[in-house]
Coordinates of C-alpha atoms in Angstrom, one line a residue:
Chain A
M1 CA 67.3 -36.5 -37.8
S2 CA 65.3 -37.1 -39.8
R3 CA 63.5 -33.9 -41.6
D4 CA 60.9 -36.2 -42.9
P5 CA 57.4 -34.4 -41.2
H6 CA 56.2 -37.9 -42.0
T7 CA 57.8 -39.7 -39.8
L8 CA 56.0 -37.6 -36.4
A9 CA 52.7 -39.4 -37.4
G10 CA 53.1 -42.5 -35.0
A11 CA 54.1 -40.0 -31.6
Y12 CA 51.9 -37.4 -32.1
A13 CA 48.4 -40.4 -32.6
L14 CA 49.9 -41.0 -29.3
H15 CA 50.2 -38.0 -27.6
A16 CA 53.5 -37.9 -27.4
V17 CA 54.1 -34.3 -29.1
D18 CA 55.6 -32.0 -26.0
D19 CA 56.8 -28.8 -28.1
P20 CA 53.5 -27.0 -29.5
A21 CA 55.8 -25.6 -32.4
E22 CA 55.6 -28.8 -33.5
R23 CA 53.1 -30.2 -33.3
A24 CA 51.9 -27.1 -35.3
S25 CA 54.2 -27.2 -37.9
F26 CA 53.6 -31.3 -38.4
E27 CA 49.6 -30.5 -38.5
E28 CA 50.2 -28.3 -41.3
H29 CA 51.5 -30.7 -42.8
L30 CA 48.9 -32.6 -42.5
D31 CA 46.3 -30.0 -44.1
R32 CA 48.9 -30.8 -46.8
C33 CA 49.1 -34.0 -47.4
A34 CA 45.7 -35.8 -46.9
E35 CA 47.4 -39.4 -47.7
C36 CA 49.3 -38.5 -44.1
A37 CA 46.0 -36.8 -42.3
E38 CA 44.5 -40.4 -43.4
E39 CA 47.3 -42.5 -42.7
T40 CA 47.4 -39.8 -39.3
R41 CA 43.4 -40.6 -38.7
G42 CA 43.8 -44.2 -39.0
L43 CA 47.0 -44.7 -36.4
R44 CA 44.4 -42.4 -33.8
E45 CA 42.1 -45.1 -34.3
T46 CA 45.0 -47.2 -32.9
A47 CA 46.0 -45.5 -30.2
A48 CA 41.9 -45.5 -28.6
R49 CA 41.8 -49.2 -28.7
L50 CA 45.2 -49.1 -26.6
G51 CA 42.5 -47.6 -24.6
S52 CA 39.3 -48.8 -24.4
A53 CA 41.1 -52.7 -23.9
V54 CA 41.8 -51.1 -20.4
A55 CA 38.8 -50.2 -19.3
Q56 CA 38.4 -50.3 -15.7
E57 CA 34.7 -49.5 -14.2
P58 CA 34.8 -46.2 -12.1
P59 CA 32.9 -46.1 -8.6
A60 CA 29.4 -45.6 -9.2
A61 CA 29.4 -42.3 -7.9
L62 CA 31.0 -40.7 -10.2
R63 CA 27.7 -40.9 -12.4
D64 CA 25.6 -38.4 -10.7
R65 CA 28.1 -36.2 -10.4
V66 CA 28.5 -36.2 -13.9
L67 CA 25.2 -36.2 -14.5
A68 CA 24.9 -33.2 -11.5
E69 CA 27.6 -31.3 -13.5
I70 CA 25.8 -31.2 -16.7
G71 CA 22.8 -30.0 -16.0
V72 CA 24.5 -26.6 -15.2
V73 CA 27.2 -26.9 -18.1
R74 CA 26.0 -25.1 -21.5
Q75 CA 27.0 -26.3 -24.4
L76 CA 29.4 -25.7 -27.3
P77 CA 28.3 -24.1 -30.6
P78 CA 29.3 -27.2 -34.0
A79 CA 32.5 -25.4 -35.6
V80 CA 31.8 -24.5 -38.9
S81 CA 34.3 -26.4 -41.1
P82 CA 37.4 -24.4 -41.9
V83 CA 38.3 -24.5 -45.7
A84 CA 39.8 -28.3 -46.6
D85 CA 37.8 -29.5 -45.5
L86 CA 35.4 -27.5 -48.5
D87 CA 36.6 -30.4 -50.4
R88 CA 35.7 -33.8 -48.6
H89 CA 31.9 -32.1 -48.1
R90 CA 32.1 -32.0 -51.7
A91 CA 33.1 -35.1 -52.5
S92 CA 30.3 -36.4 -50.3
R93 CA 28.1 -34.4 -52.3
R94 CA 26.8 -32.9 -49.3
P95 CA 25.0 -29.4 -49.0
L96 CA 27.7 -28.4 -45.6
W97 CA 26.0 -25.1 -44.7
P98 CA 22.8 -26.3 -44.6
R99 CA 23.8 -28.9 -42.0
V100 CA 26.4 -26.3 -40.2
V101 CA 23.1 -23.8 -39.8
S102 CA 20.2 -26.0 -38.5
G103 CA 23.0 -27.6 -36.1
L104 CA 23.8 -24.5 -34.8
A105 CA 20.1 -23.3 -35.0
A106 CA 18.8 -26.5 -33.0
A107 CA 21.7 -25.7 -30.3
A108 CA 21.1 -23.2 -29.6
L109 CA 17.3 -22.7 -29.8
A110 CA 17.6 -26.2 -27.2
A111 CA 19.8 -23.7 -24.5
A112 CA 18.0 -21.4 -24.6
V113 CA 15.0 -22.9 -24.2
T114 CA 16.9 -25.3 -21.2
L115 CA 18.7 -22.4 -19.4
G116 CA 17.3 -18.8 -20.3
V117 CA 19.4 -16.0 -21.5
V118 CA 20.3 -14.8 -18.1
A119 CA 21.4 -17.7 -16.9
L120 CA 23.3 -18.2 -19.5
R121 CA 25.7 -15.2 -19.4
T122 CA 26.4 -17.0 -15.7
Q123 CA 26.9 -20.1 -17.0
D124 CA 29.2 -18.6 -19.3
L125 CA 31.2 -17.6 -16.3
L126 CA 31.0 -20.4 -14.4
D127 CA 31.9 -22.5 -17.9
R128 CA 35.2 -20.5 -18.2
E129 CA 35.3 -20.8 -14.7
R130 CA 35.7 -25.2 -15.6
Q131 CA 38.1 -24.4 -18.4
A132 CA 40.4 -22.4 -16.1
N133 CA 40.7 -25.1 -13.6
S134 CA 43.2 -26.7 -15.2
R135 CA 45.2 -23.4 -16.2
V136 CA 45.0 -22.7 -11.8
A137 CA 46.7 -26.0 -12.0
A138 CA 49.3 -25.1 -14.9
V139 CA 50.3 -21.8 -12.9
L140 CA 50.3 -23.2 -9.3
A141 CA 52.9 -25.9 -10.6
A142 CA 55.1 -23.7 -12.1
P143 CA 58.4 -24.1 -10.4
D144 CA 58.9 -20.3 -10.8
A145 CA 55.3 -19.9 -8.5
T146 CA 55.3 -17.1 -6.4
T147 CA 52.3 -16.1 -4.1
V148 CA 52.1 -12.0 -2.8
S149 CA 49.7 -12.6 0.3
S150 CA 47.5 -9.5 1.5
A151 CA 45.3 -9.1 4.4
D152 CA 42.9 -6.3 5.6
G153 CA 39.8 -5.5 7.5
G154 CA 38.7 -9.5 7.7
V155 CA 39.5 -9.3 3.5
S156 CA 42.5 -12.0 2.3
A157 CA 43.7 -12.4 -0.8
R158 CA 46.2 -14.4 -2.5
V159 CA 48.1 -13.6 -6.0
V160 CA 49.6 -16.5 -7.7
M161 CA 51.6 -15.4 -10.2
S162 CA 54.6 -17.6 -12.7
R163 CA 56.5 -15.1 -14.8
S164 CA 57.7 -18.1 -16.7
Q165 CA 54.0 -18.2 -17.4
G166 CA 53.1 -14.9 -17.9
T167 CA 49.9 -16.3 -16.1
M168 CA 48.6 -15.4 -11.8
V169 CA 45.5 -16.5 -10.2
F170 CA 43.6 -14.5 -7.6
F171 CA 42.2 -16.5 -4.6
S172 CA 40.3 -14.3 -1.7
A173 CA 38.7 -15.0 1.6
G174 CA 36.7 -12.5 3.6
L175 CA 34.8 -10.4 0.7
A176 CA 31.2 -9.3 2.0
P177 CA 28.0 -10.4 -0.1
L178 CA 27.0 -7.9 -2.7
P179 CA 23.0 -7.0 -2.9
D180 CA 22.5 -7.9 -7.0
G181 CA 23.0 -5.5 -9.7
K182 CA 26.6 -5.1 -8.1
T183 CA 30.0 -6.9 -8.7
Y184 CA 33.6 -7.6 -7.1
Q185 CA 36.0 -6.9 -10.2
L186 CA 39.3 -7.4 -10.3
W187 CA 42.1 -4.9 -11.9
R188 CA 45.3 -5.8 -13.1
I189 CA 47.4 -2.1 -12.7
G190 CA 50.6 -1.4 -14.9
P191 CA 51.7 1.6 -16.4
A192 CA 48.6 2.2 -19.0
G193 CA 46.0 2.6 -15.6
P194 CA 43.8 -0.5 -14.8
L195 CA 42.8 -2.9 -17.3
P196 CA 39.6 -4.3 -16.2
D197 CA 40.3 -8.2 -15.2
R198 CA 37.6 -10.8 -13.9
L199 CA 34.4 -9.8 -12.3
T200 CA 33.8 -12.0 -8.8
R201 CA 31.2 -12.7 -6.3
P202 CA 32.0 -14.8 -2.8
D203 CA 30.5 -18.2 -1.8
P204 CA 28.4 -17.8 0.8
S205 CA 31.8 -19.2 2.9
G206 CA 32.7 -15.4 1.2
R207 CA 35.1 -16.8 -1.0
T208 CA 35.9 -16.6 -4.5
P209 CA 36.5 -19.7 -6.4
P210 CA 41.0 -19.5 -7.9
L211 CA 40.2 -17.2 -10.6
V212 CA 43.4 -17.0 -13.5
L213 CA 43.5 -13.1 -14.3
G214 CA 44.3 -11.9 -18.1
K215 CA 48.4 -11.7 -18.8
L216 CA 51.2 -10.7 -16.5
G217 CA 52.6 -8.5 -18.6
D218 CA 54.1 -5.6 -17.2
T219 CA 51.5 -5.2 -14.2
T220 CA 52.8 -4.3 -11.6
Q221 CA 49.9 -3.9 -9.6
V222 CA 46.6 -6.6 -8.7
G223 CA 43.7 -3.9 -7.3
I224 CA 39.6 -5.5 -6.6
T225 CA 36.6 -2.7 -6.4
V226 CA 33.2 -3.1 -6.4
E227 CA 31.0 -2.3 -9.5
P228 CA 27.8 -2.5 -11.3
A229 CA 27.1 -5.8 -12.8
G230 CA 28.6 -6.9 -15.6
G231 CA 31.7 -4.5 -15.1
S232 CA 32.7 -1.5 -15.6
A233 CA 35.3 -0.7 -18.4
K234 CA 37.4 1.8 -15.3
P235 CA 37.1 2.0 -11.6
T236 CA 34.3 3.9 -10.0
T237 CA 35.0 3.0 -6.9
S238 CA 37.6 2.7 -4.4
P239 CA 39.8 -0.4 -4.4
L240 CA 39.2 -2.5 -1.2
M241 CA 42.7 -3.4 -1.4
V242 CA 45.6 -3.3 -4.1
M243 CA 48.3 -6.0 -3.9
P244 CA 52.1 -5.0 -4.9
L245 CA 53.3 -7.6 -7.5
P246 CA 57.0 -8.3 -7.1
P247 CA 58.6 -6.9 -10.0
A248 CA 60.5 -9.6 -12.4
Chain B
M1 CA 54.1 -57.9 -43.1
R2 CA 50.7 -60.1 -43.3
P3 CA 48.1 -58.0 -41.1
R4 CA 46.9 -60.9 -38.5
R5 CA 42.8 -60.6 -39.4
A6 CA 40.7 -60.0 -36.7
L7 CA 38.7 -61.9 -34.4
P8 CA 34.8 -62.4 -35.4
V9 CA 34.5 -60.8 -32.2
D10 CA 32.0 -57.8 -30.8
D11 CA 35.6 -55.7 -32.0
G12 CA 32.7 -52.4 -31.1
R13 CA 31.4 -51.7 -34.7
H14 CA 27.7 -52.4 -33.3
D15 CA 28.9 -49.5 -30.4
R16 CA 30.5 -47.5 -33.4
H17 CA 27.3 -46.1 -34.9
E18 CA 25.5 -46.4 -32.5
L19 CA 27.9 -44.0 -30.4
E20 CA 27.6 -41.8 -33.7
K21 CA 24.0 -41.7 -33.2
L22 CA 24.1 -40.8 -29.8
L23 CA 26.5 -38.0 -30.1
R24 CA 24.6 -36.1 -32.4
Q25 CA 21.6 -36.1 -30.5
V26 CA 24.4 -35.3 -27.3
A27 CA 25.7 -32.1 -29.6
L28 CA 21.5 -31.7 -29.5
G29 CA 20.9 -31.2 -25.9
D30 CA 20.0 -35.1 -25.3
R31 CA 20.2 -35.3 -22.0
V32 CA 18.5 -38.8 -22.5
A33 CA 21.6 -39.7 -24.7
F34 CA 24.1 -38.5 -22.9
E35 CA 23.4 -40.7 -20.5
R36 CA 23.6 -43.5 -23.4
V37 CA 27.2 -42.0 -24.1
Y38 CA 27.8 -42.2 -20.4
D39 CA 27.7 -46.0 -20.1
M40 CA 29.8 -46.4 -23.4
V41 CA 32.2 -44.3 -22.9
A42 CA 32.8 -44.8 -18.6
A43 CA 35.2 -47.1 -18.1
P44 CA 37.4 -46.7 -21.7
V45 CA 37.6 -43.5 -19.9
Y46 CA 38.1 -44.1 -16.2
G47 CA 40.6 -46.6 -18.1
V48 CA 42.5 -45.0 -20.1
V49 CA 42.8 -42.1 -17.5
L50 CA 44.1 -44.8 -14.3
R51 CA 46.1 -46.2 -16.5
V52 CA 48.5 -42.2 -17.2
L53 CA 47.5 -41.1 -13.7
R54 CA 47.7 -44.1 -11.5
D55 CA 46.5 -42.7 -8.6
P56 CA 42.4 -43.3 -8.2
A57 CA 41.2 -39.5 -6.7
Q58 CA 42.9 -37.7 -9.4
S59 CA 41.3 -40.3 -12.4
E60 CA 38.1 -40.3 -10.9
E61 CA 38.9 -36.0 -10.9
V62 CA 40.2 -35.9 -14.3
A63 CA 37.5 -38.3 -16.0
Q64 CA 34.5 -36.6 -14.3
E65 CA 36.5 -33.8 -16.8
V66 CA 36.5 -35.9 -19.5
L67 CA 32.9 -36.6 -18.9
V68 CA 31.6 -33.3 -18.9
E69 CA 33.5 -31.7 -22.5
V70 CA 32.1 -34.9 -24.2
W71 CA 28.6 -33.3 -23.2
R72 CA 30.0 -30.1 -23.3
A73 CA 31.9 -30.2 -27.3
A74 CA 29.9 -32.7 -29.0
A75 CA 28.9 -30.3 -31.5
R76 CA 32.4 -30.2 -32.5
F77 CA 32.2 -33.8 -32.7
D78 CA 32.6 -34.8 -36.5
A79 CA 32.3 -38.2 -38.1
S80 CA 33.9 -38.1 -41.3
R81 CA 37.3 -37.6 -39.2
G82 CA 37.1 -40.9 -37.3
S83 CA 34.5 -43.0 -34.7
G84 CA 32.5 -41.8 -31.8
M85 CA 35.0 -43.6 -29.8
S86 CA 38.8 -42.8 -30.6
W87 CA 37.5 -39.1 -30.3
V88 CA 36.2 -39.6 -26.8
M89 CA 39.9 -41.5 -26.1
T90 CA 42.0 -38.6 -27.9
I91 CA 40.0 -36.1 -25.1
A92 CA 40.4 -38.7 -21.9
H93 CA 44.1 -39.5 -23.0
H94 CA 45.2 -35.7 -23.5
R95 CA 43.8 -34.6 -21.0
A96 CA 45.9 -36.8 -18.0
V97 CA 49.2 -36.8 -20.0
D98 CA 49.0 -33.2 -19.9
R99 CA 48.0 -33.4 -16.4
V100 CA 50.8 -36.0 -15.5
R101 CA 53.3 -33.0 -17.1
A102 CA 51.7 -29.7 -15.3
A103 CA 52.3 -32.6 -11.8
Q104 CA 55.9 -33.5 -13.5
A105 CA 56.8 -29.8 -13.9
S106 CA 57.3 -28.8 -10.2
T107 CA 59.5 -32.6 -9.8
V108 CA 63.0 -31.9 -10.1
R109 CA 64.6 -33.3 -12.8
E110 CA 67.1 -35.6 -10.4
D111 CA 63.8 -37.2 -9.2
R112 CA 62.1 -37.4 -12.9
A113 CA 64.4 -39.6 -13.9
A114 CA 64.0 -42.0 -10.8
R115 CA 60.2 -42.4 -11.7
L116 CA 61.5 -43.0 -15.3
E117 CA 63.9 -46.0 -13.7
V118 CA 61.5 -47.4 -12.5
H119 CA 58.2 -46.9 -14.4
R120 CA 56.9 -50.3 -16.5
P121 CA 54.6 -48.2 -18.3
Y122 CA 53.6 -51.9 -20.4
D123 CA 53.7 -54.0 -17.5
D124 CA 52.3 -52.1 -14.5
V125 CA 48.9 -52.2 -17.1
A126 CA 49.2 -55.7 -17.8
E127 CA 49.8 -56.3 -13.8
S128 CA 46.3 -54.2 -13.2
V129 CA 43.8 -54.8 -16.3
E130 CA 41.0 -56.6 -16.5
A131 CA 41.0 -59.7 -18.2
T132 CA 38.6 -58.5 -20.8
L133 CA 38.3 -60.1 -24.5
E134 CA 40.1 -56.4 -26.1
W135 CA 42.9 -56.5 -24.0
E136 CA 43.4 -60.2 -24.4
R137 CA 43.2 -59.3 -28.1
L138 CA 45.3 -56.0 -27.9
R139 CA 48.5 -57.9 -26.0
R140 CA 48.6 -60.1 -28.3
C141 CA 48.8 -57.9 -31.6
L142 CA 51.3 -56.2 -28.7
S143 CA 53.3 -59.2 -28.2
G144 CA 53.5 -59.3 -32.6
L145 CA 55.8 -55.8 -32.0
T146 CA 59.4 -55.4 -31.8
E147 CA 61.1 -55.0 -27.8
L148 CA 61.7 -51.8 -29.4
Q149 CA 58.5 -51.2 -30.5
R150 CA 56.6 -52.3 -27.9
Q151 CA 58.8 -50.2 -25.8
S152 CA 57.9 -46.7 -27.6
V153 CA 54.3 -47.3 -28.2
T154 CA 53.1 -47.8 -24.5
Y155 CA 55.8 -46.6 -22.4
A156 CA 54.2 -43.0 -24.8
Y157 CA 50.5 -43.5 -24.4
Y158 CA 49.9 -45.7 -20.9
G159 CA 53.0 -43.9 -19.3
G160 CA 52.5 -40.9 -21.0
Y161 CA 56.6 -39.6 -21.7
T162 CA 57.1 -37.6 -24.7
Y163 CA 59.0 -38.9 -27.9
R164 CA 62.0 -36.9 -26.1
E165 CA 61.8 -38.9 -22.7
V166 CA 61.4 -42.2 -24.2
A167 CA 64.4 -42.0 -26.2
E168 CA 66.6 -40.8 -23.2
L169 CA 64.6 -43.7 -21.6
L170 CA 65.6 -46.4 -23.7
K171 CA 68.8 -45.0 -24.8
V172 CA 68.8 -43.8 -28.5
P173 CA 67.6 -41.5 -30.4
L174 CA 64.8 -39.3 -31.2
A175 CA 65.0 -40.1 -35.3
T176 CA 64.6 -44.2 -33.8
V177 CA 62.2 -43.6 -31.7
K178 CA 59.5 -41.6 -33.9
T179 CA 60.3 -44.4 -36.0
R180 CA 59.5 -47.0 -34.0
M181 CA 56.0 -45.0 -33.0
R182 CA 54.9 -45.2 -36.6
D183 CA 55.4 -48.1 -37.3
G184 CA 54.6 -50.0 -33.9
L185 CA 51.6 -48.8 -34.4
I186 CA 51.1 -49.2 -37.7
R187 CA 51.8 -52.8 -37.3
M188 CA 49.5 -52.8 -33.7
R189 CA 46.9 -51.6 -36.9
D190 CA 46.9 -53.9 -38.9
C191 CA 46.9 -56.8 -35.9
L192 CA 44.1 -55.2 -34.0
G193 CA 42.6 -54.3 -38.5
V194 CA 41.4 -50.8 -37.1
E195 CA 38.9 -49.6 -39.7
R196 CA 40.3 -46.9 -42.1

């Protein structure tokens, strides 16, 4: 088999390299080989044409949903260009910093003005939730996905875990609404004691959205407590529920 | 190989600069600019997601994710690295393919092999796509490829298959598939007159 990483440019542009290590080593190669980076760019443009040629009008309702959703999604700040980009910017004789800095400042200003500082914090959580959706799907679809359920005093909770992915997702229903200033907090409990995990509040129907928890690792139990808003580093109340996880 | 010249029709290059300008405005939180971006990219995004996923309901969901991502990550768009349309379509294609692969991970191997047997991505697309000028041009360029190049490129792009799966499916060595994907795309690039 050819060891020349260059031949991977086509598969890479078609998103047909699924092995992350192989992809990463090709990307490293691109950083060192300007010609390859240029070729890959052209092939990616070409692949995009395969896509735009099969355009199809989506249902009209999609527009309303997207416009509604962007009203509550916080935008990312510009990425600070990696060192490899400096040459390119130097070549075009454009100073890099003023552009990045003014972009950042403008984006930050726009975000602060539209959303306000308090909203930003909530928004951050919402954003993470949204990004977590695909991770939730990945855990649920894992071949070794295992479900642990627990019900106690009208509260039912479920953890779907995958050892192969080292991930777990928490679902619950029946949690009582909390006053402002309080939050539910999840804990991963292992040999080192309880580790702080996600904060959550139930929706009006008493459900919490699916939450991807931190690394499964040597977690043996998942617990939930009520904590002051913002969460705690250690549990400050006794747990409402502790769910033992099956051993590996 | 002699590259065929692109036809003197609108090939999206006017849109290209327009879209890039709009994306820069979107990066600063301009919602009006985003609505115009939406109108330019929603159909290409939905189209590519639909070809890969082949399920309208799921496709709508993924298209929504992609379009919101365009809003969210607009500041990360860098015109020196490629066109705005290519940036958007890369996000769309990646999301669609990742969704297909996540679903496949839960399917048993035999079912997957069966799916590989019956699914002919290019034919499926050719049957369902709207006959636009751009599709006609693409089809003409695709027909200029060798059979193996065309299959390698379209199985990966429209079918969402990895190059390993494509090799398995077409019963050719891995190195051959990699090479055919590359030289097939290079030929498409020259035939379509893609700006480099």
